[in-house]
């Protein structure tokens, strides 16, 4: 981010658009790629995939992306292409910094994920009328271990680098308070875009809320931060579901010792049968 080449490029941007009195290089706008795409390979944590750095592209999200739907199978803990026929219920302790659920899948061929994922979960909580849900997409190696990306070169092994957000990246997350599901596409909120991203846009106004009857099963559609990862054949992804933020803290001083949320009791995820709990991922290769 602070490399001289990047700073110089940013200066050209400001000069071109903000200083009309300067004689402009009229080719700059057309010779500069509209999008420069970087994808994390997680090599420092043992992946054989190679990080992609600033690959020129014409748009974002990419027009060639294909959305793939993976259904949660509570019986096996897998992400599968077809909705399971058998209904299943899995749960975790909502007010916990450690408990949660994980669903996984692997890619048979080299794969790139680029764009906006989203997840749909059918959930219930018999102990309270509201609950917070957090989802996270992580990269896994060919043995199923969840990987971390090292944000900058270090002279020591990744395990010796502190587990803080400034040094390591885990994966994109999404958040939703269940009572706010009624504000999806609500008045006064963001407007769905008219480009390819509309297929994964999940936009809440958060201007209204509706308590959830304890034990009632509610459909939650949760947007996830953009993803940019590259995978070797045999590697895969894990979808983590919990009641707490799963990002690393900015510093050790910010590391929580006790939950700070208002969750109560256990949270239940319903999969299979009439419950189409699923993850949508944007695939551009694979």
Coordinates of C-alpha atoms in Angstrom, one line a residue:
X1 CA 0.0 0.0 0.0
X2 CA 2.8 2.4 0.8
X3 CA 5.2 1.4 -2.0
X4 CA 6.5 4.3 -4.0
X5 CA 5.0 2.9 -7.2
X6 CA 1.5 2.8 -5.5
X7 CA 1.9 6.3 -4.1
X8 CA 3.0 7.6 -7.5
X9 CA 0.0 6.0 -9.2
X10 CA -2.4 7.6 -6.6
X11 CA -0.7 10.9 -7.3
X12 CA -1.4 10.5 -11.0
X13 CA -5.1 9.8 -10.2
X14 CA -5.5 12.9 -8.1
X15 CA -3.6 15.0 -10.7
X16 CA -5.8 13.8 -13.5
X17 CA -9.1 14.3 -11.9
X18 CA -8.5 17.1 -9.4
X19 CA -6.0 19.5 -11.1
X20 CA -7.5 20.6 -14.4
X21 CA -4.9 23.3 -14.7
X22 CA -2.2 20.7 -15.1
X23 CA -1.5 19.5 -18.6
X24 CA -2.8 15.9 -18.5
X25 CA -1.5 12.8 -20.1
X26 CA -4.6 12.0 -22.0
X27 CA -3.6 8.4 -22.3
X28 CA -3.4 7.8 -18.6
X29 CA -7.1 7.1 -18.1
X30 CA -7.2 4.6 -20.9
X31 CA -3.8 3.0 -20.3
X32 CA -4.6 2.3 -16.7
X33 CA -6.5 -0.9 -16.0
X34 CA -10.0 -0.2 -14.7
X35 CA -9.5 -3.0 -12.1
X36 CA -6.4 -4.5 -10.7
X37 CA -7.1 -7.8 -9.0
X38 CA -5.1 -9.4 -6.2
X39 CA -6.0 -12.9 -4.9
X40 CA -4.5 -14.4 -1.7
X41 CA -2.7 -17.7 -2.0
X42 CA -1.8 -18.3 1.7
X43 CA 1.7 -19.6 0.7
X44 CA 3.2 -18.6 4.1
X45 CA 0.9 -21.1 5.8
X46 CA 1.8 -24.0 3.5
X47 CA -0.5 -23.6 0.5
X48 CA 1.0 -24.5 -2.9
X49 CA -1.2 -21.9 -4.6
X50 CA 0.4 -18.7 -5.8
X51 CA -0.8 -15.3 -4.8
X52 CA -2.0 -13.1 -7.7
X53 CA -0.9 -9.5 -7.5
X54 CA -2.7 -6.7 -9.4
X55 CA -3.9 -8.7 -12.4
X56 CA -5.6 -6.3 -14.9
X57 CA -9.3 -6.8 -15.3
X58 CA -12.1 -4.8 -17.0
X59 CA -14.8 -4.8 -14.3
X60 CA -15.7 -5.8 -10.8
X61 CA -17.4 -8.0 -10.0
X62 CA -16.0 -9.9 -13.0
X63 CA -18.6 -10.5 -15.8
X64 CA -17.2 -14.0 -16.2
X65 CA -18.0 -15.0 -12.6
X66 CA -20.2 -18.0 -12.1
X67 CA -22.2 -18.3 -8.9
X68 CA -22.0 -21.7 -7.3
X69 CA -24.5 -22.7 -4.6
X70 CA -23.3 -25.1 -1.9
X71 CA -25.8 -26.4 0.6
X72 CA -25.1 -27.0 4.2
X73 CA -25.4 -30.6 5.3
X74 CA -25.7 -30.8 9.0
X75 CA -25.5 -34.6 9.0
X76 CA -22.0 -34.7 7.5
X77 CA -20.7 -31.1 8.2
X78 CA -20.1 -30.7 4.4
X79 CA -21.0 -28.1 1.8
X80 CA -22.6 -30.0 -1.1
X81 CA -24.0 -29.2 -4.6
X82 CA -27.4 -30.7 -4.0
X83 CA -29.7 -29.9 -1.1
X84 CA -29.8 -32.8 1.3
X85 CA -33.1 -34.7 1.5
X86 CA -32.7 -35.3 5.2
X87 CA -33.4 -32.5 7.6
X88 CA -30.8 -31.9 10.3
X89 CA -30.3 -29.6 13.2
X90 CA -26.9 -28.4 14.6
X91 CA -26.3 -26.0 17.4
X92 CA -23.6 -23.9 19.1
X93 CA -23.5 -21.8 22.3
X94 CA -24.4 -18.3 21.2
X95 CA -22.6 -16.4 23.9
X96 CA -19.2 -17.9 23.5
X97 CA -15.8 -16.8 22.0
X98 CA -15.0 -20.3 20.9
X99 CA -18.1 -22.3 20.1
X100 CA -19.5 -22.5 16.5
X101 CA -20.2 -24.7 13.5
X102 CA -18.1 -25.5 10.5
X103 CA -19.1 -26.8 7.1
X104 CA -16.4 -27.6 4.5
X105 CA -15.9 -28.5 0.8
X106 CA -12.8 -29.1 -1.4
X107 CA -12.1 -28.2 -5.0
X108 CA -11.0 -30.9 -7.3
X109 CA -9.2 -28.5 -9.7
X110 CA -7.3 -25.2 -9.3
X111 CA -9.9 -22.6 -8.4
X112 CA -10.2 -18.8 -8.0
X113 CA -13.0 -17.1 -6.0
X114 CA -13.5 -13.5 -6.7
X115 CA -16.5 -11.3 -5.8
X116 CA -19.3 -11.2 -3.2
X117 CA -20.4 -14.4 -1.4
X118 CA -23.5 -14.6 0.6
X119 CA -25.1 -17.2 2.9
X120 CA -28.7 -18.1 3.7
X121 CA -29.3 -19.8 7.1
X122 CA -32.5 -21.1 8.6
X123 CA -31.9 -20.6 12.3
X124 CA -33.7 -20.6 15.7
X125 CA -33.0 -19.7 19.3
X126 CA -35.4 -21.1 21.9
X127 CA -34.0 -19.0 24.7
X128 CA -34.4 -15.4 23.5
X129 CA -36.2 -13.2 21.0
X130 CA -33.1 -12.1 19.2
X131 CA -29.6 -13.2 18.3
X132 CA -26.5 -12.2 16.5
X133 CA -25.1 -14.4 13.7
X134 CA -21.6 -14.2 12.3
X135 CA -20.3 -16.2 9.3
X136 CA -16.8 -16.5 8.0
X137 CA -15.2 -18.1 4.9
X138 CA -11.8 -19.6 5.4
X139 CA -9.4 -21.3 3.1
X140 CA -8.4 -24.9 4.0
X141 CA -5.4 -26.9 2.9
X142 CA -5.6 -30.4 1.4
X143 CA -5.9 -31.9 4.9
X144 CA -8.8 -29.6 6.0
X145 CA -6.7 -27.3 8.2
X146 CA -7.9 -23.6 8.1
X147 CA -5.2 -21.3 6.9
X148 CA -4.0 -17.8 7.7
X149 CA -2.6 -15.3 5.2
X150 CA 0.5 -13.4 6.2
X151 CA 0.0 -9.7 5.3
X152 CA 3.6 -8.9 4.8
X153 CA 6.9 -10.8 4.5
X154 CA 8.4 -11.9 7.8
X155 CA 11.8 -13.5 8.6
X156 CA 10.1 -16.1 10.9
X157 CA 7.6 -18.9 10.4
X158 CA 4.0 -17.8 10.4
X159 CA 3.3 -19.6 13.7
X160 CA 5.8 -17.2 15.3
X161 CA 4.0 -14.1 14.0
X162 CA 1.4 -12.7 16.5
X163 CA -2.2 -13.6 15.8
X164 CA -3.4 -10.0 15.2
X165 CA -5.3 -8.5 12.3
X166 CA -2.5 -6.2 11.2
X167 CA -0.3 -9.2 10.5
X168 CA -2.6 -12.0 9.4
X169 CA -5.8 -12.3 7.4
X170 CA -8.2 -15.2 8.0
X171 CA -11.1 -14.6 5.6
X172 CA -14.2 -12.5 4.8
X173 CA -17.1 -12.3 7.3
X174 CA -20.7 -11.4 7.4
X175 CA -22.9 -10.2 10.3
X176 CA -26.6 -10.0 11.0
X177 CA -28.8 -9.5 14.0
X178 CA -31.8 -11.8 13.4
X179 CA -34.5 -9.2 14.3
X180 CA -33.2 -7.0 11.4
X181 CA -34.0 -9.6 8.7
X182 CA -37.3 -7.8 8.1
X183 CA -35.4 -4.7 6.8
X184 CA -34.0 -6.6 3.8
X185 CA -34.4 -4.2 0.8
X186 CA -36.3 -1.9 3.2
X187 CA -37.2 1.7 2.6
X188 CA -34.4 4.2 3.2
X189 CA -31.7 1.6 2.7
X190 CA -29.2 1.0 0.0
X191 CA -30.4 0.4 -3.6
X192 CA -29.7 -2.8 -5.4
X193 CA -27.1 -2.2 -8.1
X194 CA -27.9 -2.7 -11.8
X195 CA -24.7 -4.6 -12.6
X196 CA -23.6 -8.2 -12.1
X197 CA -23.3 -7.7 -8.3
X198 CA -27.1 -7.5 -8.1
X199 CA -27.1 -11.3 -8.1
X200 CA -25.4 -11.3 -4.7
X201 CA -26.5 -8.0 -3.3
X202 CA -28.0 -8.4 0.2
X203 CA -29.0 -4.9 1.4
X204 CA -30.6 -4.0 4.7
X205 CA -31.9 -0.6 5.8
X206 CA -31.6 -1.6 9.5
X207 CA -34.4 1.0 10.1
X208 CA -36.9 -1.6 11.5
X209 CA -36.6 -4.7 13.6
X210 CA -39.0 -7.5 14.6
X211 CA -38.3 -9.7 17.6
X212 CA -38.1 -13.4 16.8
X213 CA -40.5 -15.6 18.7
X214 CA -38.3 -18.0 20.9
X215 CA -37.9 -21.3 19.0
X216 CA -39.3 -19.9 15.7
X217 CA -37.2 -20.8 12.6
X218 CA -36.3 -17.7 10.6
X219 CA -34.6 -17.4 7.2
X220 CA -31.5 -15.2 7.4
X221 CA -29.8 -13.9 4.3
X222 CA -26.3 -12.6 5.2
X223 CA -24.0 -10.7 3.0
X224 CA -20.3 -11.5 3.2
X225 CA -17.3 -9.2 2.5
X226 CA -15.7 -9.6 -0.9
X227 CA -13.5 -12.6 -1.4
X228 CA -10.3 -13.0 -3.4
X229 CA -8.6 -16.3 -3.0
X230 CA -6.8 -18.8 -5.2
X231 CA -6.7 -22.5 -4.5
X232 CA -4.7 -25.5 -5.7
X233 CA -6.5 -28.7 -6.5
X234 CA -7.4 -30.5 -3.3
X235 CA -7.7 -27.3 -1.2
X236 CA -11.1 -25.9 -0.2
X237 CA -13.1 -23.6 2.0
X238 CA -14.7 -23.7 5.4
X239 CA -17.8 -21.9 6.3
X240 CA -17.8 -21.0 10.0
X241 CA -21.0 -20.0 11.9
X242 CA -21.0 -18.5 15.4
X243 CA -22.3 -15.8 17.6
X244 CA -19.1 -13.7 17.8
X245 CA -16.7 -11.8 15.6
X246 CA -14.1 -14.3 14.3
X247 CA -11.6 -11.8 13.0
X248 CA -8.3 -11.5 14.8
X249 CA -8.0 -8.5 17.1
X250 CA -6.1 -5.4 15.9
X251 CA -3.7 -5.8 18.8
X252 CA -3.4 -8.1 21.8
X253 CA -4.8 -5.2 23.9
X254 CA -8.0 -5.5 21.9
X255 CA -8.4 -9.3 22.4
X256 CA -11.7 -10.1 24.1
X257 CA -11.5 -12.2 27.3
X258 CA -15.3 -12.5 27.7
X259 CA -18.2 -12.1 25.2
X260 CA -19.6 -8.6 24.8
X261 CA -22.7 -9.6 22.8
X262 CA -26.3 -10.0 24.0
X263 CA -26.7 -13.6 22.8
X264 CA -28.5 -16.0 25.1
X265 CA -28.5 -19.8 25.0
X266 CA -27.9 -22.0 22.0
X267 CA -28.4 -21.1 18.3
X268 CA -29.7 -23.8 16.0
X269 CA -29.0 -24.1 12.3
X270 CA -31.5 -26.1 10.3
X271 CA -30.4 -27.8 7.1
X272 CA -31.8 -30.2 4.5
X273 CA -35.3 -31.0 3.4
X274 CA -37.4 -27.8 3.4
X275 CA -34.5 -25.8 4.8
X276 CA -32.3 -24.5 2.0
X277 CA -29.4 -23.3 4.1
X278 CA -26.7 -22.5 1.6
X279 CA -23.5 -20.6 0.7
X280 CA -23.2 -18.8 -2.6
X281 CA -19.6 -18.4 -3.9
X282 CA -18.4 -16.4 -7.0
X283 CA -16.1 -18.6 -9.1
X284 CA -14.1 -17.3 -12.0
X285 CA -11.9 -20.4 -12.5
X286 CA -12.5 -23.9 -11.4

